[in-house]
Amino acid sequence: MKTPTPIAEIAGTGHFLPDNVVTNDDLAKRLDTSDEWIRTRTGIRERRIAPDGMHAAHLGSEAAKQAMEEAGVEPGEVDILIVSTATPDRWLPSTACDIQAILGCDNAVAFDVMAACTGHIYGLSMAEGYIAAGRAEVALVVAAEKMSAIVDWTDRTTAVLFGDGGGAAVLRPSNGSGRGIVSSHLQSDGNLAELLYRPGGGAIEPISQSMLDNGRHLLHMHGREIFKNAVRSMAEACDIAMKKAGFTSSDIDLLVPHQANIRIIEATAKYAGLPMEKVFVNVEKYGNMSSATVPIAFHEARMEGLIGEGSNVLTVAFGAGLTWGAMTIRM
Ligand code: ACO
């Protein structure tokens, strides 16, 4: 297949992580777990946890400022602001509107996208669509996740997995540069919603004392089923995105996968035909930050010089919904 001409390129990226580091040993003091269990099953050593008063809008807007600075974009130039979050600061209005107000992106249309861990890839794809349609010149795509606010801190099967953070990217029209999003593949399967969800707190099970007492407002997960689906779906998505781009694995310089579990990452890389030297991994430092994971990893890989001018990057994610997707990007 002929490689498509990119329509939207990444003009800047950024990330923000709270200073507060919580190690596996710290968790083992309050949960029946151990550093050894967490490391061998997940690859995670520590995670960042935002303090009280630091919420999704803060995490996202700090990352956005960095991305806008690199792109040379003033707040008033942003035409569309898309925020992915599984941990909105409030149910109404959107976290995107809060971030718009913080940044002063007064001319932007701002809204949230809810696609859990795949949210940033969904957001990039939506921004690309706005640019392709001629409706935006500058798109700001932000991921903002305070997972610590929705985790059940008494449940060792989920509490050890997650962390907090924000990531961002600015997209602009490629204008024939050859850089940008080359291909993408997004998918969802609502039939499997209850593998990973927050049962209470919405319209189905409104907030009540018994709902709170039973922790129904917090994250519930079937870890093994999620694991199996994640490996299969991410492998398929990588394959389809590479095919759509006319790429084989030898054309990919770096895989930037969602960082939920090192074993999922290794299996995905294997199916995609990529050696681990071509895979960016930071799960040991931050755990799973839902949709913020991919843009934070992407930004760190750039800062470490692993993604440079002309690099072909494959990025892939999987999350609640279920949702999954992959994207090839030429920098
Ligand atoms: N510390 C110690 N023991 C634990 C812990 C813990 N933190 N958590 C679970 N265990 C125990 C279980 O109770 C169980 O004990 P039992 O055999 O006595 O019943 C044993 O360890 C094995 O539990 P499993 O759930 O079978 O362990 P598994 O090898 O599947 O690993 C894990 C669990 C790490 C959650 C894995 O299934 C996983 O990573 N799944 C993907 C989940 C995920 O990443 N979700 C994030 C959102 S989706 C995404 O981002 C991809």
Tab-separated table of C-alpha atoms and ligand atoms in Angstrom:
chain	number	residue	atom	x	y	z
A	1	MET	CA	0.000	0.000	0.000
A	2	LYS	CA	1.192	3.506	-0.842
A	3	THR	CA	2.053	5.589	2.240
A	4	PRO	CA	-0.660	8.250	2.760
A	5	THR	CA	0.354	11.919	2.906
A	6	PRO	CA	-0.023	13.244	6.471
A	7	ILE	CA	-2.567	16.009	7.025
A	8	ALA	CA	-1.702	17.044	10.590
A	9	GLU	CA	1.703	17.158	12.271
A	10	ILE	CA	2.815	17.319	15.867
A	11	ALA	CA	4.205	20.800	16.486
A	12	GLY	CA	4.877	20.415	20.209
A	13	THR	CA	4.538	18.033	23.130
A	14	GLY	CA	4.612	18.361	26.907
A	15	HIS	CA	4.128	16.509	30.130
A	16	PHE	CA	3.551	17.141	33.800
A	17	LEU	CA	4.057	14.793	36.729
A	18	PRO	CA	3.398	15.513	40.407
A	19	ASP	CA	6.570	15.481	42.566
A	20	ASN	CA	5.176	13.016	45.103
A	21	VAL	CA	6.688	9.551	44.483
A	22	VAL	CA	4.965	6.508	46.027
A	23	THR	CA	7.052	3.349	45.855
A	24	ASN	CA	5.895	-0.255	45.974
A	25	ASP	CA	7.371	-0.484	49.475
A	26	ASP	CA	5.233	2.490	50.526
A	27	LEU	CA	2.125	0.631	49.311
A	28	ALA	CA	3.213	-2.582	51.039
A	29	LYS	CA	3.009	-0.703	54.352
A	30	ARG	CA	-0.773	-0.287	53.971
A	31	LEU	CA	-1.803	-3.146	51.654
A	32	ASP	CA	-1.192	-6.913	51.657
A	33	THR	CA	1.283	-6.700	48.767
A	34	SER	CA	5.030	-6.556	48.134
A	35	ASP	CA	7.529	-4.831	45.881
A	36	GLU	CA	8.448	-8.246	44.493
A	37	TRP	CA	4.832	-9.108	43.515
A	38	ILE	CA	4.176	-5.747	41.888
A	39	ARG	CA	7.483	-5.662	40.003
A	40	THR	CA	7.331	-9.196	38.644
A	41	ARG	CA	3.625	-9.047	37.664
A	42	THR	CA	3.545	-5.502	36.274
A	43	GLY	CA	7.037	-3.991	35.954
A	44	ILE	CA	5.962	-1.039	38.123
A	45	ARG	CA	8.375	0.198	40.823
A	46	GLU	CA	6.810	3.527	41.722
A	47	ARG	CA	4.160	6.006	40.643
A	48	ARG	CA	3.399	9.718	41.105
A	49	ILE	CA	0.414	10.684	43.219
A	50	ALA	CA	-1.006	14.201	43.047
A	51	PRO	CA	-1.604	15.927	46.383
A	52	ASP	CA	-5.029	17.163	47.490
A	53	GLY	CA	-5.853	20.305	45.559
A	54	MET	CA	-4.012	19.208	42.415
A	55	HIS	CA	-6.580	17.864	39.973
A	56	ALA	CA	-6.890	16.824	36.355
A	57	ALA	CA	-7.165	20.383	35.027
A	58	HIS	CA	-3.909	21.325	36.751
A	59	LEU	CA	-2.056	18.232	35.482
A	60	GLY	CA	-3.339	18.788	31.946
A	61	SER	CA	-2.853	22.538	31.733
A	62	GLU	CA	0.789	22.347	32.876
A	63	ALA	CA	1.508	19.771	30.161
A	64	ALA	CA	-0.380	21.899	27.626
A	65	LYS	CA	1.710	24.999	28.426
A	66	GLN	CA	4.885	23.085	27.522
A	67	ALA	CA	3.432	21.764	24.272
A	68	MET	CA	2.176	25.219	23.282
A	69	GLU	CA	5.521	26.792	24.074
A	70	GLU	CA	7.387	24.313	21.878
A	71	ALA	CA	4.854	24.833	19.074
A	72	GLY	CA	5.115	28.625	19.453
A	73	VAL	CA	1.361	28.881	19.917
A	74	GLU	CA	-0.394	31.585	21.937
A	75	PRO	CA	-3.529	30.565	23.893
A	76	GLY	CA	-5.780	32.677	21.674
A	77	GLU	CA	-4.612	30.805	18.569
A	78	VAL	CA	-5.969	27.434	19.703
A	79	ASP	CA	-9.033	26.537	17.607
A	80	ILE	CA	-9.928	23.261	19.283
A	81	LEU	CA	-9.040	21.883	22.712
A	82	ILE	CA	-9.734	18.192	23.256
A	83	VAL	CA	-9.141	16.677	26.693
A	84	SER	CA	-9.126	12.971	27.396
A	85	THR	CA	-9.793	12.027	30.989
A	86	ALA	CA	-11.280	9.196	32.997
A	87	THR	CA	-11.077	11.397	36.090
A	88	PRO	CA	-12.874	14.653	35.276
A	89	ASP	CA	-12.608	17.214	38.034
A	90	ARG	CA	-16.390	17.596	38.038
A	91	TRP	CA	-19.213	15.896	36.142
A	92	LEU	CA	-20.238	19.260	34.755
A	93	PRO	CA	-18.729	21.148	32.985
A	94	SER	CA	-16.036	19.287	31.044
A	95	THR	CA	-12.430	19.338	32.217
A	96	ALA	CA	-11.642	20.782	28.773
A	97	CYS	CA	-13.632	23.910	29.685
A	98	ASP	CA	-11.709	24.186	32.968
A	99	ILE	CA	-8.403	23.849	31.096
A	100	GLN	CA	-9.572	26.386	28.520
A	101	ALA	CA	-10.194	28.872	31.326
A	102	ILE	CA	-6.831	28.196	32.993
A	103	LEU	CA	-4.906	28.603	29.729
A	104	GLY	CA	-6.997	31.445	28.294
A	105	CYS	CA	-7.739	29.603	25.039
A	106	ASP	CA	-10.714	31.903	24.548
A	107	ASN	CA	-11.224	31.168	20.857
A	108	ALA	CA	-11.261	27.389	21.161
A	109	VAL	CA	-14.095	24.916	21.086
A	110	ALA	CA	-13.357	22.754	24.133
A	111	PHE	CA	-14.717	19.334	25.044
A	112	ASP	CA	-13.769	16.073	26.716
A	113	VAL	CA	-13.372	12.708	25.081
A	114	MET	CA	-13.983	9.679	27.257
A	115	ALA	CA	-12.116	6.681	25.901
A	116	ALA	CA	-10.148	5.727	29.013
A	117	CYS	CA	-6.530	4.709	28.317
A	118	THR	CA	-7.013	5.111	24.538
A	119	GLY	CA	-8.216	8.695	25.003
A	120	HIS	CA	-5.130	10.480	23.688
A	121	ILE	CA	-5.070	8.481	20.465
A	122	TYR	CA	-8.805	9.143	20.040
A	123	GLY	CA	-8.159	12.840	20.710
A	124	LEU	CA	-5.318	13.064	18.179
A	125	SER	CA	-7.508	11.394	15.585
A	126	MET	CA	-10.393	13.807	16.231
A	127	ALA	CA	-8.056	16.798	16.028
A	128	GLU	CA	-6.659	15.469	12.757
A	129	GLY	CA	-10.244	15.274	11.443
A	130	TYR	CA	-10.931	18.925	12.340
A	131	ILE	CA	-7.719	19.966	10.602
A	132	ALA	CA	-8.523	17.811	7.555
A	133	ALA	CA	-11.959	19.438	7.324
A	134	GLY	CA	-10.350	22.893	7.379
A	135	ARG	CA	-12.074	23.738	10.665
A	136	ALA	CA	-8.909	24.146	12.740
A	137	GLU	CA	-5.372	25.412	12.225
A	138	VAL	CA	-4.217	24.755	15.780
A	139	ALA	CA	-5.461	21.825	17.828
A	140	LEU	CA	-4.462	21.227	21.434
A	141	VAL	CA	-4.896	17.634	22.593
A	142	VAL	CA	-4.502	17.136	26.332
A	143	ALA	CA	-4.629	14.058	28.552
A	144	ALA	CA	-5.240	14.698	32.253
A	145	GLU	CA	-5.595	11.885	34.744
A	146	LYS	CA	-5.799	11.820	38.514
A	147	MET	CA	-6.277	8.055	38.787
A	148	SER	CA	-5.548	8.170	42.516
A	149	ALA	CA	-8.953	9.859	42.968
A	150	ILE	CA	-10.924	6.880	41.594
A	151	VAL	CA	-8.817	3.966	42.825
A	152	ASP	CA	-9.958	1.892	45.798
A	153	TRP	CA	-6.944	2.249	48.076
A	154	THR	CA	-8.004	-0.838	50.041
A	155	ASP	CA	-7.995	-3.094	46.933
A	156	ARG	CA	-4.515	-4.478	46.238
A	157	THR	CA	-5.571	-5.830	42.836
A	158	THR	CA	-6.045	-2.316	41.405
A	159	ALA	CA	-4.420	0.218	43.767
A	160	VAL	CA	-0.880	-0.827	42.856
A	161	LEU	CA	-1.357	-0.280	39.120
A	162	PHE	CA	-2.154	3.396	38.670
A	163	GLY	CA	-0.604	6.848	38.909
A	164	ASP	CA	-1.344	10.503	38.121
A	165	GLY	CA	-0.054	12.729	35.315
A	166	GLY	CA	-0.755	14.955	32.343
A	167	GLY	CA	0.433	14.965	28.738
A	168	ALA	CA	-0.256	17.130	25.714
A	169	ALA	CA	0.382	17.647	22.023
A	170	VAL	CA	-0.244	20.527	19.608
A	171	LEU	CA	-1.288	19.588	16.085
A	172	ARG	CA	-1.025	21.834	13.040
A	173	PRO	CA	-1.654	21.240	9.332
A	174	SER	CA	1.250	19.369	7.720
A	175	ASN	CA	1.070	21.546	4.582
A	176	GLY	CA	3.059	19.025	2.528
A	177	SER	CA	5.898	18.647	5.060
A	178	GLY	CA	5.563	14.849	4.938
A	179	ARG	CA	5.432	14.885	8.750
A	180	GLY	CA	2.462	13.962	10.856
A	181	ILE	CA	-0.147	11.280	11.428
A	182	VAL	CA	0.290	8.738	8.647
A	183	SER	CA	-2.392	6.264	9.648
A	184	SER	CA	-4.639	5.342	12.516
A	185	HIS	CA	-6.967	2.600	13.563
A	186	LEU	CA	-9.485	3.062	16.384
A	187	GLN	CA	-11.934	0.538	17.751
A	188	SER	CA	-14.340	-0.023	20.659
A	189	ASP	CA	-16.442	-2.842	22.079
A	190	GLY	CA	-19.134	-1.750	24.515
A	191	ASN	CA	-20.156	-5.365	25.152
A	192	LEU	CA	-17.162	-5.706	27.446
A	193	ALA	CA	-17.781	-2.509	29.440
A	194	GLU	CA	-18.002	-4.301	32.775
A	195	LEU	CA	-14.468	-5.680	32.610
A	196	LEU	CA	-13.237	-2.267	33.743
A	197	TYR	CA	-15.663	0.347	35.018
A	198	ARG	CA	-17.032	2.510	37.794
A	199	PRO	CA	-20.489	1.064	38.433
A	200	GLY	CA	-21.932	3.823	40.629
A	201	GLY	CA	-22.223	7.587	40.648
A	202	GLY	CA	-23.879	8.030	37.247
A	203	ALA	CA	-27.526	7.990	36.220
A	204	ILE	CA	-27.852	4.186	36.487
A	205	GLU	CA	-26.772	4.101	40.114
A	206	PRO	CA	-26.979	7.653	41.437
A	207	ILE	CA	-24.912	8.716	44.414
A	208	SER	CA	-26.267	7.310	47.655
A	209	GLN	CA	-24.788	6.405	51.004
A	210	SER	CA	-24.920	2.664	50.280
A	211	MET	CA	-23.302	3.181	46.878
A	212	LEU	CA	-20.442	5.039	48.589
A	213	ASP	CA	-20.199	2.523	51.460
A	214	ASN	CA	-19.778	-0.279	48.906
A	215	GLY	CA	-17.155	1.596	46.915
A	216	ARG	CA	-19.314	1.427	43.788
A	217	HIS	CA	-18.016	4.872	42.690
A	218	LEU	CA	-14.475	3.474	42.449
A	219	LEU	CA	-12.674	1.499	39.753
A	220	HIS	CA	-13.632	-2.179	39.373
A	221	MET	CA	-11.565	-4.424	37.141
A	222	HIS	CA	-11.289	-8.030	35.952
A	223	GLY	CA	-7.504	-7.996	35.572
A	224	ARG	CA	-6.980	-11.277	33.747
A	225	GLU	CA	-9.676	-10.631	31.145
A	226	ILE	CA	-8.369	-7.110	30.593
A	227	PHE	CA	-4.872	-8.529	30.165
A	228	LYS	CA	-5.938	-11.005	27.471
A	229	ASN	CA	-8.029	-8.464	25.581
A	230	ALA	CA	-5.289	-5.843	25.808
A	231	VAL	CA	-2.654	-8.069	24.239
A	232	ARG	CA	-4.906	-9.267	21.420
A	233	SER	CA	-6.399	-5.858	20.618
A	234	MET	CA	-3.154	-3.886	20.766
A	235	ALA	CA	-1.392	-6.416	18.535
A	236	GLU	CA	-4.217	-6.253	15.971
A	237	ALA	CA	-4.364	-2.465	16.075
A	238	CYS	CA	-0.591	-2.176	15.475
A	239	ASP	CA	-0.889	-4.504	12.532
A	240	ILE	CA	-3.765	-2.589	10.936
A	241	ALA	CA	-2.187	0.853	11.524
A	242	MET	CA	1.100	-0.311	9.972
A	243	LYS	CA	-0.723	-1.830	6.972
A	244	LYS	CA	-2.716	1.378	6.410
A	245	ALA	CA	0.583	3.304	6.442
A	246	GLY	CA	2.226	0.887	4.002
A	247	PHE	CA	4.775	0.128	6.744
A	248	THR	CA	6.255	-3.101	7.984
A	249	SER	CA	7.842	-3.421	11.408
A	250	SER	CA	11.251	-2.604	9.898
A	251	ASP	CA	9.950	0.891	8.994
A	252	ILE	CA	9.123	1.646	12.645
A	253	ASP	CA	11.858	3.419	14.633
A	254	LEU	CA	10.058	3.374	17.976
A	255	LEU	CA	6.958	1.806	19.473
A	256	VAL	CA	5.371	3.975	22.171
A	257	PRO	CA	2.774	1.716	23.783
A	258	HIS	CA	0.320	2.375	26.570
A	259	GLN	CA	2.160	1.571	29.805
A	260	ALA	CA	-0.113	-0.616	31.917
A	261	ASN	CA	2.020	-3.670	32.459
A	262	ILE	CA	5.455	-4.658	31.134
A	263	ARG	CA	4.140	-8.108	30.210
A	264	ILE	CA	1.417	-6.562	28.012
A	265	ILE	CA	4.045	-4.296	26.422
A	266	GLU	CA	6.402	-7.202	25.705
A	267	ALA	CA	3.633	-9.308	24.185
A	268	THR	CA	2.442	-6.403	22.008
A	269	ALA	CA	5.988	-5.732	20.768
A	270	LYS	CA	6.473	-9.387	19.959
A	271	TYR	CA	3.270	-9.550	17.892
A	272	ALA	CA	4.197	-6.294	16.143
A	273	GLY	CA	7.565	-7.824	15.214
A	274	LEU	CA	9.563	-5.222	17.134
A	275	PRO	CA	12.531	-5.982	19.408
A	276	MET	CA	12.385	-4.421	22.892
A	277	GLU	CA	15.266	-2.059	21.920
A	278	LYS	CA	12.683	-0.317	19.714
A	279	VAL	CA	10.078	-0.049	22.460
A	280	PHE	CA	9.811	2.878	24.851
A	281	VAL	CA	9.141	1.799	28.433
A	282	ASN	CA	8.618	3.997	31.489
A	283	VAL	CA	5.982	1.932	33.329
A	284	GLU	CA	8.463	1.320	36.160
A	285	LYS	CA	8.453	5.042	37.059
A	286	TYR	CA	4.807	6.009	36.680
A	287	GLY	CA	2.510	2.981	36.467
A	288	ASN	CA	-0.648	3.323	34.408
A	289	MET	CA	-1.829	6.931	34.056
A	290	SER	CA	-4.710	5.992	31.754
A	291	SER	CA	-4.819	8.291	28.699
A	292	ALA	CA	-1.924	10.437	29.978
A	293	THR	CA	0.426	7.484	29.634
A	294	VAL	CA	0.898	7.681	25.856
A	295	PRO	CA	1.592	11.445	25.555
A	296	ILE	CA	3.912	11.357	28.584
A	297	ALA	CA	5.858	8.433	27.097
A	298	PHE	CA	5.911	10.142	23.687
A	299	HIS	CA	7.252	13.372	25.189
A	300	GLU	CA	9.880	11.574	27.277
A	301	ALA	CA	11.024	9.579	24.249
A	302	ARG	CA	11.476	12.841	22.347
A	303	MET	CA	13.369	14.438	25.262
A	304	GLU	CA	15.670	11.388	25.400
A	305	GLY	CA	16.399	11.742	21.668
A	306	LEU	CA	14.708	8.444	20.795
A	307	ILE	CA	12.303	10.227	18.477
A	308	GLY	CA	13.921	12.712	16.119
A	309	GLU	CA	13.323	14.378	12.767
A	310	GLY	CA	12.064	11.760	10.294
A	311	SER	CA	11.409	9.052	12.919
A	312	ASN	CA	8.476	6.749	12.263
A	313	VAL	CA	6.650	6.149	15.535
A	314	LEU	CA	3.972	3.582	16.217
A	315	THR	CA	1.796	4.293	19.231
A	316	VAL	CA	-0.883	1.997	20.624
A	317	ALA	CA	-3.252	1.888	23.588
A	318	PHE	CA	-6.058	-0.096	25.152
A	319	GLY	CA	-8.525	0.696	27.893
A	320	ALA	CA	-11.978	0.675	29.426
A	321	GLY	CA	-14.897	0.686	27.042
A	322	LEU	CA	-13.382	-1.414	25.803
A	323	THR	CA	-11.472	0.939	23.524
A	324	TRP	CA	-8.245	0.476	21.641
A	325	GLY	CA	-6.291	2.053	18.834
A	326	ALA	CA	-2.961	2.572	17.151
A	327	MET	CA	-1.410	5.351	15.115
A	328	THR	CA	1.691	5.744	12.982
A	329	ILE	CA	3.305	9.173	13.096
A	330	ARG	CA	6.250	10.540	11.085
A	331	MET	CA	8.078	13.259	12.981
B	1	ACO	N1	-0.091	-8.056	45.717
B	1	ACO	C1	-0.052	-9.347	46.040
B	1	ACO	N2	-0.885	-10.258	45.546
B	1	ACO	C2	-1.810	-9.849	44.674
B	1	ACO	C3	-1.925	-8.489	44.302
B	1	ACO	C4	-1.024	-7.579	44.850
B	1	ACO	N3	-1.038	-6.278	44.556
B	1	ACO	N4	-2.943	-8.373	43.417
B	1	ACO	C5	-3.450	-9.594	43.252
B	1	ACO	N5	-2.774	-10.476	44.017
B	1	ACO	C6	-2.999	-11.923	44.140
B	1	ACO	C7	-4.410	-12.308	43.803
B	1	ACO	O1	-5.260	-12.138	44.910
B	1	ACO	C8	-4.233	-13.758	43.429
B	1	ACO	O2	-4.151	-14.527	44.621
B	1	ACO	P1	-4.848	-15.986	44.701
B	1	ACO	O3	-4.156	-16.786	43.634
B	1	ACO	O4	-4.551	-16.390	46.079
B	1	ACO	O5	-6.295	-15.756	44.398
B	1	ACO	C9	-2.860	-13.798	42.774
B	1	ACO	O6	-2.195	-12.597	43.190
B	1	ACO	C10	-2.918	-13.840	41.259
B	1	ACO	O7	-3.821	-12.848	40.833
B	1	ACO	P2	-4.128	-12.620	39.302
B	1	ACO	O8	-5.168	-11.548	39.170
B	1	ACO	O9	-4.405	-13.930	38.630
B	1	ACO	O10	-2.706	-12.099	38.823
B	1	ACO	P3	-2.214	-11.768	37.370
B	1	ACO	O11	-0.981	-12.480	37.061
B	1	ACO	O12	-3.341	-11.834	36.368
B	1	ACO	O13	-1.806	-10.236	37.505
B	1	ACO	C11	-2.638	-8.046	37.040
B	1	ACO	C12	-2.781	-9.285	37.892
B	1	ACO	C13	-1.275	-7.438	37.272
B	1	ACO	C14	-3.715	-7.062	37.467
B	1	ACO	C15	-2.809	-8.423	35.561
B	1	ACO	O14	-3.940	-9.230	35.358
B	1	ACO	C16	-2.906	-7.219	34.691
B	1	ACO	O15	-1.985	-6.446	34.559
B	1	ACO	N6	-4.043	-7.027	34.007
B	1	ACO	C17	-4.247	-5.869	33.194
B	1	ACO	C18	-4.902	-4.837	34.031
B	1	ACO	C19	-4.634	-3.437	33.582
B	1	ACO	O16	-3.568	-3.095	33.155
B	1	ACO	N7	-5.664	-2.596	33.719
B	1	ACO	C20	-5.497	-1.250	33.485
B	1	ACO	C21	-6.505	-0.665	32.619
B	1	ACO	S1	-6.579	-1.339	31.031
B	1	ACO	C22	-5.126	-1.011	30.445
B	1	ACO	O17	-4.612	0.033	30.723
B	1	ACO	C23	-4.499	-2.063	29.639
